[in-house]
CSV table of C-alpha atoms in Angstrom, one decimal:
chain,number,residue,atom,x,y,z
Z,1,UNK,CA,-24.9,-2.1,4.1
Z,2,UNK,CA,-22.7,-3.9,6.6
Z,3,UNK,CA,-21.0,-0.8,8.5
Z,4,UNK,CA,-17.8,-2.8,10.9
Z,5,UNK,CA,-16.5,-0.7,13.7
Z,6,UNK,CA,-13.1,-1.8,15.3
Z,7,UNK,CA,-10.9,-5.0,15.6
Z,8,UNK,CA,-10.4,-7.6,17.3
Z,9,UNK,CA,-6.7,-7.3,19.3
Z,10,UNK,CA,-3.8,-8.6,18.1
Z,11,UNK,CA,-2.6,-11.9,18.9
Z,12,UNK,CA,1.0,-11.5,21.3
Z,13,UNK,CA,4.1,-12.6,18.7
Z,14,UNK,CA,7.4,-13.1,19.3
Z,15,UNK,CA,10.3,-10.7,19.0
Z,16,UNK,CA,11.4,-10.1,15.0
Z,17,UNK,CA,14.6,-11.5,13.8
Z,18,UNK,CA,17.2,-9.8,12.3
Z,19,UNK,CA,17.1,-9.8,8.3
Z,20,UNK,CA,18.5,-13.0,6.7
Z,21,UNK,CA,21.5,-13.5,4.4
Z,22,UNK,CA,22.2,-11.8,1.1
Z,23,UNK,CA,20.9,-14.2,-1.3
Z,24,UNK,CA,22.9,-16.9,-3.5
Z,25,UNK,CA,22.1,-17.8,-7.1
Z,26,UNK,CA,21.4,-20.9,-7.9
Z,27,UNK,CA,20.0,-23.0,-10.7
Z,28,UNK,CA,17.0,-24.8,-11.4
Z,29,UNK,CA,16.2,-28.1,-12.9
Z,30,UNK,CA,16.1,-29.0,-16.4
Z,31,UNK,CA,12.6,-27.8,-16.8
Z,32,UNK,CA,10.0,-27.7,-14.3
Z,33,UNK,CA,6.1,-28.5,-15.0
Z,34,UNK,CA,3.8,-26.6,-12.3
Z,35,UNK,CA,0.0,-27.3,-12.4
Z,36,UNK,CA,-1.8,-24.5,-11.7
Z,37,UNK,CA,-4.1,-24.6,-8.8
Z,38,UNK,CA,-7.5,-22.1,-7.5
Z,39,UNK,CA,-4.6,-19.9,-5.8
Z,40,UNK,CA,-3.4,-18.7,-9.6
Z,41,UNK,CA,-6.1,-19.2,-11.6
Z,42,UNK,CA,-7.1,-16.4,-13.6
Z,43,UNK,CA,-3.7,-14.8,-13.1
Z,44,UNK,CA,-1.3,-13.9,-16.8
Z,45,UNK,CA,1.3,-15.9,-17.0
Z,46,UNK,CA,3.5,-13.2,-16.3
Z,47,UNK,CA,2.5,-12.2,-12.9
Z,48,UNK,CA,2.3,-16.0,-12.3
Z,49,UNK,CA,6.2,-16.6,-13.0
Z,50,UNK,CA,7.3,-13.4,-11.3
Z,51,UNK,CA,5.9,-14.7,-8.3
Z,52,UNK,CA,7.0,-18.6,-8.8
Z,53,UNK,CA,10.2,-17.4,-9.3
Z,54,UNK,CA,11.0,-15.3,-6.7
Z,55,UNK,CA,14.9,-13.4,-7.4
Z,56,UNK,CA,15.1,-13.4,-11.0
Z,57,UNK,CA,14.7,-10.1,-12.6
Z,58,UNK,CA,11.5,-9.3,-14.6
Z,59,UNK,CA,13.4,-8.6,-17.6
Z,60,UNK,CA,14.5,-12.3,-17.9
Z,61,UNK,CA,11.1,-13.6,-17.2
Z,62,UNK,CA,9.7,-11.9,-20.2
Z,63,UNK,CA,12.8,-12.7,-22.5
Z,64,UNK,CA,11.8,-16.4,-21.4
Z,65,UNK,CA,7.9,-16.2,-22.4
Z,66,UNK,CA,9.4,-14.1,-25.7
Z,67,UNK,CA,11.5,-16.9,-26.5
Z,68,UNK,CA,8.8,-19.8,-25.9
Z,69,UNK,CA,10.2,-21.3,-23.6
Z,70,UNK,CA,7.4,-21.1,-21.5
Z,71,UNK,CA,4.5,-22.8,-22.4
Z,72,UNK,CA,0.9,-23.3,-21.6
Z,73,UNK,CA,-0.8,-27.0,-22.2
Z,74,UNK,CA,2.2,-27.7,-24.4
Z,75,UNK,CA,2.1,-24.3,-26.3
Z,76,UNK,CA,3.5,-20.9,-27.0
Z,77,UNK,CA,2.1,-18.3,-24.5
Z,78,UNK,CA,1.7,-14.9,-24.5
Z,79,UNK,CA,2.9,-12.6,-21.2
Z,80,UNK,CA,-0.7,-11.3,-21.3
Z,81,UNK,CA,-2.3,-15.1,-21.0
Z,82,UNK,CA,-4.4,-15.9,-18.6
Z,83,UNK,CA,-4.1,-19.3,-16.5
Z,84,UNK,CA,-6.9,-21.8,-16.0
Z,85,UNK,CA,-7.4,-24.0,-13.3
Z,86,UNK,CA,-5.2,-27.5,-13.9
Z,87,UNK,CA,-3.2,-25.5,-17.1
Z,88,UNK,CA,0.6,-26.8,-17.0
Z,89,UNK,CA,3.2,-24.3,-17.3
Z,90,UNK,CA,6.6,-25.8,-18.4
Z,91,UNK,CA,9.1,-23.5,-16.6
Z,92,UNK,CA,12.4,-23.6,-18.1
Z,93,UNK,CA,15.8,-23.5,-16.3
Z,94,UNK,CA,16.6,-20.1,-15.2
Z,95,UNK,CA,18.8,-19.1,-12.0
Z,96,UNK,CA,16.8,-17.6,-8.6
Z,97,UNK,CA,18.1,-16.5,-5.4
Z,98,UNK,CA,18.4,-19.3,-2.8
Z,99,UNK,CA,16.5,-17.9,0.2
Z,100,UNK,CA,17.1,-21.2,2.3
Z,101,UNK,CA,19.9,-19.3,4.3
Z,102,UNK,CA,17.1,-16.2,5.0
Z,103,UNK,CA,14.9,-16.1,8.5
Z,104,UNK,CA,11.4,-16.6,7.4
Z,105,UNK,CA,8.8,-13.7,8.2
Z,106,UNK,CA,7.5,-14.1,12.1
Z,107,UNK,CA,3.8,-15.5,12.3
Z,108,UNK,CA,1.6,-12.4,13.1
Z,109,UNK,CA,-2.1,-11.8,13.0
Z,110,UNK,CA,-3.2,-8.3,13.1
Z,111,UNK,CA,-6.4,-7.0,14.4
Z,112,UNK,CA,-9.1,-8.1,12.2
Z,113,UNK,CA,-12.0,-5.8,11.0
Z,114,UNK,CA,-13.4,-7.8,9.1
Z,115,UNK,CA,-13.3,-11.3,7.4
Z,116,UNK,CA,-15.5,-13.9,5.2
Z,117,UNK,CA,-14.8,-16.6,2.9
Z,118,UNK,CA,-13.6,-13.8,0.3
Z,119,UNK,CA,-11.6,-11.1,1.9
Z,120,UNK,CA,-9.8,-9.6,5.4
Z,121,UNK,CA,-9.4,-6.6,6.2
Z,122,UNK,CA,-6.9,-5.7,9.4
Z,123,UNK,CA,-6.2,-2.8,11.4
Z,124,UNK,CA,-2.5,-1.8,10.0
Z,125,UNK,CA,-0.2,-0.4,12.6
Z,126,UNK,CA,2.5,2.3,11.8
Z,127,UNK,CA,5.8,1.5,11.4
Z,128,UNK,CA,4.8,-1.8,9.5
Z,129,UNK,CA,5.2,-2.4,6.1
Z,130,UNK,CA,2.9,-3.8,4.1
Z,131,UNK,CA,4.9,-6.6,2.5
Z,132,UNK,CA,8.5,-7.0,2.1
Z,133,UNK,CA,11.2,-5.3,-0.3
Z,134,UNK,CA,13.2,-2.3,-0.5
Z,135,UNK,CA,15.2,-2.9,2.2
Z,136,UNK,CA,12.7,-4.2,4.3
Z,137,UNK,CA,12.8,-8.0,4.6
Z,138,UNK,CA,9.1,-9.0,5.2
Z,139,UNK,CA,5.5,-6.6,5.8
Z,140,UNK,CA,1.9,-7.8,6.7
Z,141,UNK,CA,1.2,-10.0,4.3
Z,142,UNK,CA,4.6,-12.2,4.7
Z,143,UNK,CA,3.5,-12.7,8.6
Z,144,UNK,CA,-0.2,-13.4,8.3
Z,145,UNK,CA,1.0,-16.3,5.5
Z,146,UNK,CA,3.0,-17.3,8.3
Z,147,UNK,CA,0.3,-17.0,10.4
Z,148,UNK,CA,-2.3,-19.0,8.3
Z,149,UNK,CA,0.0,-21.8,6.4
Z,150,UNK,CA,-3.4,-23.2,5.3
Z,151,UNK,CA,-4.5,-20.7,3.4
Z,152,UNK,CA,-4.6,-21.4,-0.2
Z,153,UNK,CA,-5.2,-17.6,-1.1
Z,154,UNK,CA,-3.8,-14.6,0.6
Z,155,UNK,CA,-2.9,-11.0,-1.5
Z,156,UNK,CA,-3.0,-7.6,-0.8
Z,157,UNK,CA,-5.9,-5.7,-2.5
Z,158,UNK,CA,-4.0,-2.3,-2.5
Z,159,UNK,CA,-1.4,-0.5,0.1
Z,160,UNK,CA,-0.6,2.1,2.9
Z,161,UNK,CA,3.0,3.7,3.6
Z,162,UNK,CA,4.4,2.2,6.4
Z,163,UNK,CA,3.9,5.1,8.8
Z,164,UNK,CA,0.7,5.1,8.0
Z,165,UNK,CA,-2.0,3.2,10.3
Z,166,UNK,CA,-5.2,1.9,9.5
Z,167,UNK,CA,-7.3,-0.3,7.5
Z,168,UNK,CA,-5.6,-2.5,4.8
Z,169,UNK,CA,-7.8,-5.1,2.9
Z,170,UNK,CA,-6.6,-8.4,1.6
Z,171,UNK,CA,-8.3,-11.2,-0.6
Z,172,UNK,CA,-8.6,-15.2,-0.3
Z,173,UNK,CA,-10.0,-15.9,-3.2
Z,174,UNK,CA,-8.4,-14.6,-7.3
Z,175,UNK,CA,-11.9,-13.6,-7.9
Z,176,UNK,CA,-12.0,-11.6,-5.0
Z,177,UNK,CA,-8.9,-9.8,-5.6
Z,178,UNK,CA,-9.5,-9.1,-9.2
Z,179,UNK,CA,-13.1,-7.7,-8.5
Z,180,UNK,CA,-11.8,-5.5,-5.5
Z,181,UNK,CA,-8.3,-4.3,-7.5
Z,182,UNK,CA,-10.6,-3.1,-10.3
Z,183,UNK,CA,-13.0,-1.0,-7.7
Z,184,UNK,CA,-9.9,0.7,-6.7
Z,185,UNK,CA,-9.1,1.3,-9.9
Z,186,UNK,CA,-12.2,2.5,-10.9
Z,187,UNK,CA,-12.3,4.7,-8.1
Z,188,UNK,CA,-15.7,3.3,-7.0
Z,189,UNK,CA,-14.3,2.9,-2.9
Z,190,UNK,CA,-14.6,5.5,-0.7
Z,191,UNK,CA,-11.1,6.1,1.7
Z,192,UNK,CA,-10.9,8.3,4.0
Z,193,UNK,CA,-7.7,8.8,6.0
Z,194,UNK,CA,-7.9,11.2,9.7
Z,195,UNK,CA,-4.5,13.3,9.3
Z,196,UNK,CA,-3.5,16.1,12.0
Z,197,UNK,CA,-1.1,19.0,10.3
Z,198,UNK,CA,0.5,21.7,11.5
Z,199,UNK,CA,-1.9,25.2,11.6
Z,200,UNK,CA,-4.7,26.0,11.6
Z,201,UNK,CA,-6.4,24.8,7.9
Z,202,UNK,CA,-8.7,27.1,5.7
Z,203,UNK,CA,-12.5,25.7,6.0
Z,204,UNK,CA,-13.1,26.9,2.5
Z,205,UNK,CA,-10.1,25.3,1.6
Z,206,UNK,CA,-12.1,21.5,0.3
Z,207,UNK,CA,-10.5,20.7,-3.1
Z,208,UNK,CA,-6.9,19.8,-3.8
Z,209,UNK,CA,-6.4,19.2,-7.7
Z,210,UNK,CA,-2.8,19.3,-8.1
Z,211,UNK,CA,-0.8,16.9,-10.3
Z,212,UNK,CA,2.0,14.9,-8.5
Z,213,UNK,CA,5.6,13.0,-10.3
Z,214,UNK,CA,7.2,10.2,-9.0
Z,215,UNK,CA,10.8,10.6,-8.9
Z,216,UNK,CA,13.9,9.0,-6.9
Z,217,UNK,CA,16.8,11.1,-5.0
Z,218,UNK,CA,20.3,11.0,-5.8
Z,219,UNK,CA,20.3,8.4,-3.0
Z,220,UNK,CA,17.5,5.6,-5.1
Z,221,UNK,CA,14.8,7.0,-2.6
Z,222,UNK,CA,11.4,7.2,-3.5
Z,223,UNK,CA,9.5,10.3,-3.5
Z,224,UNK,CA,6.8,12.5,-5.2
Z,225,UNK,CA,6.4,16.2,-5.9
Z,226,UNK,CA,3.5,18.2,-7.1
Z,227,UNK,CA,4.1,19.8,-10.5
Z,228,UNK,CA,2.5,22.3,-12.3
Z,229,UNK,CA,2.6,23.9,-16.2
Z,230,UNK,CA,4.4,27.1,-16.4
Z,231,UNK,CA,2.3,29.7,-17.9
Z,232,UNK,CA,6.1,29.8,-20.5
Z,233,UNK,CA,7.7,26.6,-21.4
Z,234,UNK,CA,10.7,28.3,-21.5
Z,235,UNK,CA,11.8,25.7,-18.9
Z,236,UNK,CA,12.1,22.3,-20.4
Z,237,UNK,CA,12.7,20.4,-17.3
Z,238,UNK,CA,10.0,21.9,-15.7
Z,239,UNK,CA,7.5,21.5,-18.5
Z,240,UNK,CA,8.8,17.4,-19.1
Z,241,UNK,CA,8.2,17.0,-15.4
Z,242,UNK,CA,4.8,18.6,-15.5
Z,243,UNK,CA,3.8,16.2,-18.5
Z,244,UNK,CA,5.2,13.1,-16.8
Z,245,UNK,CA,2.7,14.1,-13.4
Z,246,UNK,CA,-0.3,12.4,-13.1
Z,247,UNK,CA,-3.8,14.4,-12.2
Z,248,UNK,CA,-4.6,14.0,-8.0
Z,249,UNK,CA,-7.9,15.0,-6.2
Z,250,UNK,CA,-7.7,15.0,-2.5
Z,251,UNK,CA,-11.0,16.0,-0.7
Z,252,UNK,CA,-10.3,17.5,2.9
Z,253,UNK,CA,-12.8,18.8,5.0
Z,254,UNK,CA,-11.8,20.5,8.9
Z,255,UNK,CA,-12.9,17.8,11.9
Z,256,UNK,CA,-11.7,19.6,14.5
Z,257,UNK,CA,-9.9,23.0,15.5
Z,258,UNK,CA,-7.1,22.0,18.3
Z,259,UNK,CA,-4.2,24.1,19.2
Z,260,UNK,CA,-1.7,24.7,17.3
Z,261,UNK,CA,-2.8,22.0,15.0
Z,262,UNK,CA,-6.3,20.8,12.6
Z,263,UNK,CA,-7.6,17.2,12.8
Z,264,UNK,CA,-8.7,16.4,9.1
Z,265,UNK,CA,-11.1,14.2,7.2
Z,266,UNK,CA,-8.8,13.7,4.6
Z,267,UNK,CA,-10.9,11.4,0.8
Z,268,UNK,CA,-8.9,10.4,-2.2
Z,269,UNK,CA,-10.3,10.4,-5.3
Z,270,UNK,CA,-7.2,9.0,-6.9
Z,271,UNK,CA,-4.6,6.3,-5.2
Z,272,UNK,CA,-1.1,8.2,-6.4
Z,273,UNK,CA,2.0,7.6,-4.1
Z,274,UNK,CA,2.4,9.6,-1.3
Z,275,UNK,CA,-0.9,11.7,-2.1
Z,276,UNK,CA,-2.3,12.9,1.1
Z,277,UNK,CA,1.6,13.6,2.4
Z,278,UNK,CA,2.3,15.6,-0.4
Z,279,UNK,CA,-1.1,17.8,-0.7
Z,280,UNK,CA,-1.6,18.5,2.8
Z,281,UNK,CA,2.4,20.0,2.4
Z,282,UNK,CA,1.9,21.4,-0.5
Z,283,UNK,CA,-0.6,23.4,0.5
Z,284,UNK,CA,1.7,25.0,3.8
Z,285,UNK,CA,0.1,22.2,6.3
Z,286,UNK,CA,2.3,19.3,6.4
Z,287,UNK,CA,1.2,16.4,8.3
Z,288,UNK,CA,2.6,15.5,12.1
Z,289,UNK,CA,5.3,13.5,12.7
Z,290,UNK,CA,5.7,13.5,8.7
Z,291,UNK,CA,9.6,12.6,8.2
Z,292,UNK,CA,9.7,12.6,4.7
Z,293,UNK,CA,7.3,15.9,3.7
Z,294,UNK,CA,6.9,17.9,7.3
Z,295,UNK,CA,8.0,20.0,9.1
Z,296,UNK,CA,11.2,18.6,10.4
Z,297,UNK,CA,12.0,20.7,13.4
Z,298,UNK,CA,8.4,20.0,14.5
Z,299,UNK,CA,8.7,16.5,14.6
Z,300,UNK,CA,12.0,16.4,16.8
Z,301,UNK,CA,9.9,18.6,19.0
Z,302,UNK,CA,7.2,16.5,19.4
Z,303,UNK,CA,9.0,13.1,19.6
Z,304,UNK,CA,10.6,15.2,22.6
Z,305,UNK,CA,8.3,16.2,24.1
Z,306,UNK,CA,9.0,20.1,23.9
Z,307,UNK,CA,6.2,20.9,21.1
Z,308,UNK,CA,3.5,19.7,23.6
Z,309,UNK,CA,4.5,19.8,27.0
Z,310,UNK,CA,4.4,16.9,28.7
Z,311,UNK,CA,3.7,14.6,25.4
Z,312,UNK,CA,5.7,12.5,23.2
Z,313,UNK,CA,4.6,11.4,20.0
Z,314,UNK,CA,7.0,10.1,17.5
Z,315,UNK,CA,5.0,8.9,14.2
Z,316,UNK,CA,3.4,9.8,11.8
Z,317,UNK,CA,-0.6,10.9,12.1
Z,318,UNK,CA,-1.8,9.7,9.3
Z,319,UNK,CA,-4.7,6.6,9.8
Z,320,UNK,CA,-6.9,5.1,7.2
Z,321,UNK,CA,-10.0,5.0,9.3
Z,322,UNK,CA,-13.0,4.7,7.0
Z,323,UNK,CA,-13.4,1.9,4.3
Z,324,UNK,CA,-16.5,1.3,1.9
Z,325,UNK,CA,-16.4,-1.0,-1.3
Z,326,UNK,CA,-18.8,-3.2,-2.8
Z,327,UNK,CA,-18.5,-6.9,-1.7
Z,328,UNK,CA,-16.8,-9.3,-4.2
Z,329,UNK,CA,-19.1,-11.5,-4.1
Z,330,UNK,CA,-22.7,-10.3,-3.1
Z,331,UNK,CA,-22.2,-6.7,-4.1
Z,332,UNK,CA,-23.7,-5.6,-0.8
Z,333,UNK,CA,-21.9,-1.9,0.4
Z,334,UNK,CA,-19.5,-2.9,2.9
Z,335,UNK,CA,-18.8,0.1,5.3
Z,336,UNK,CA,-15.1,-0.4,7.4
Z,337,UNK,CA,-14.2,1.8,10.4
Z,338,UNK,CA,-11.0,1.4,12.3
Z,339,UNK,CA,-10.6,3.7,15.3
Z,340,UNK,CA,-7.7,6.0,16.2
Z,341,UNK,CA,-4.4,4.2,17.9
Z,342,UNK,CA,-4.5,5.0,21.1
Z,343,UNK,CA,-1.1,7.5,20.9
Z,344,UNK,CA,-3.2,9.4,18.7
Z,345,UNK,CA,-6.8,9.8,20.7
Z,346,UNK,CA,-3.8,10.6,24.0
Z,347,UNK,CA,-2.5,13.4,21.5
Z,348,UNK,CA,-6.4,14.8,20.4
Z,349,UNK,CA,-6.6,14.8,24.0
Z,350,UNK,CA,-4.1,17.0,25.3
Z,351,UNK,CA,-4.2,19.5,22.0
Z,352,UNK,CA,-8.1,20.1,22.9
Z,353,UNK,CA,-7.9,20.9,26.5
């Protein structure tokens, strides 16, 4: 088993430019013929087209596939057709977004924890999205692609919230991507987070098995709530939400008892959106600095240096600190560790003094 701790320091970067201008629709040529290279080998046809035709709604992509306008090696193909190296894909004329006016993502490297010809693991800082979208112009993946123009393939294996720091895994080959994603889906990986929560966590509370339901607020913001089937199914809305919820399991162990807080080691057995944040808040111990599910008064006091006199802390204390998986090529067990960021360590030193 390989066990790697820490990583190389991040490279210096230029200032981030302001987001680009709005995109303008434009038409593609009458027909485009695209040859499948190593970076797209094994990919589904629908995913290949969504990536190729940035700015085209997915509904339209599926429509042109069903209509037969998209051809693979001159024959009709289904959305789930797997592309092979050298396949020729006929892409019909569609309207895509003109991104020529957008400022490109700035090239940026991140601290490397592990890297070989198949995969890359970096230590993502808090406050950086893993990819662009939902009002974010770019993230880790776009910046890394700019920093590595010679990379033929680079894709995210999994996600981390923008506010969460720590280990992020990327694949450098499609075969590695599919193998690693299969491990994540099959719950064959070990993911452990460090979380600082308000109050004294009960030592006997080691498992949280509560279903989660994802929804959108009236403002269109993605949120998650816990759900439970009511004993008497009189509330149809609650029952529908409970039925829509997905079982979610979080394992919790107290790492340190601190003054007014608890440092936890949290391992997730299911990978739901905002799972740790919602589960810990549901138990009455929100994560320090969590702007969505936390104690807002406490967060403000931490940021001002009032909760811990003389020490300001203005981020969410959630860090992906350990990741274990089987190497996609050799099958060897790889265990990676990323140390706590300096600002988190500094807060702990004050709380335990």
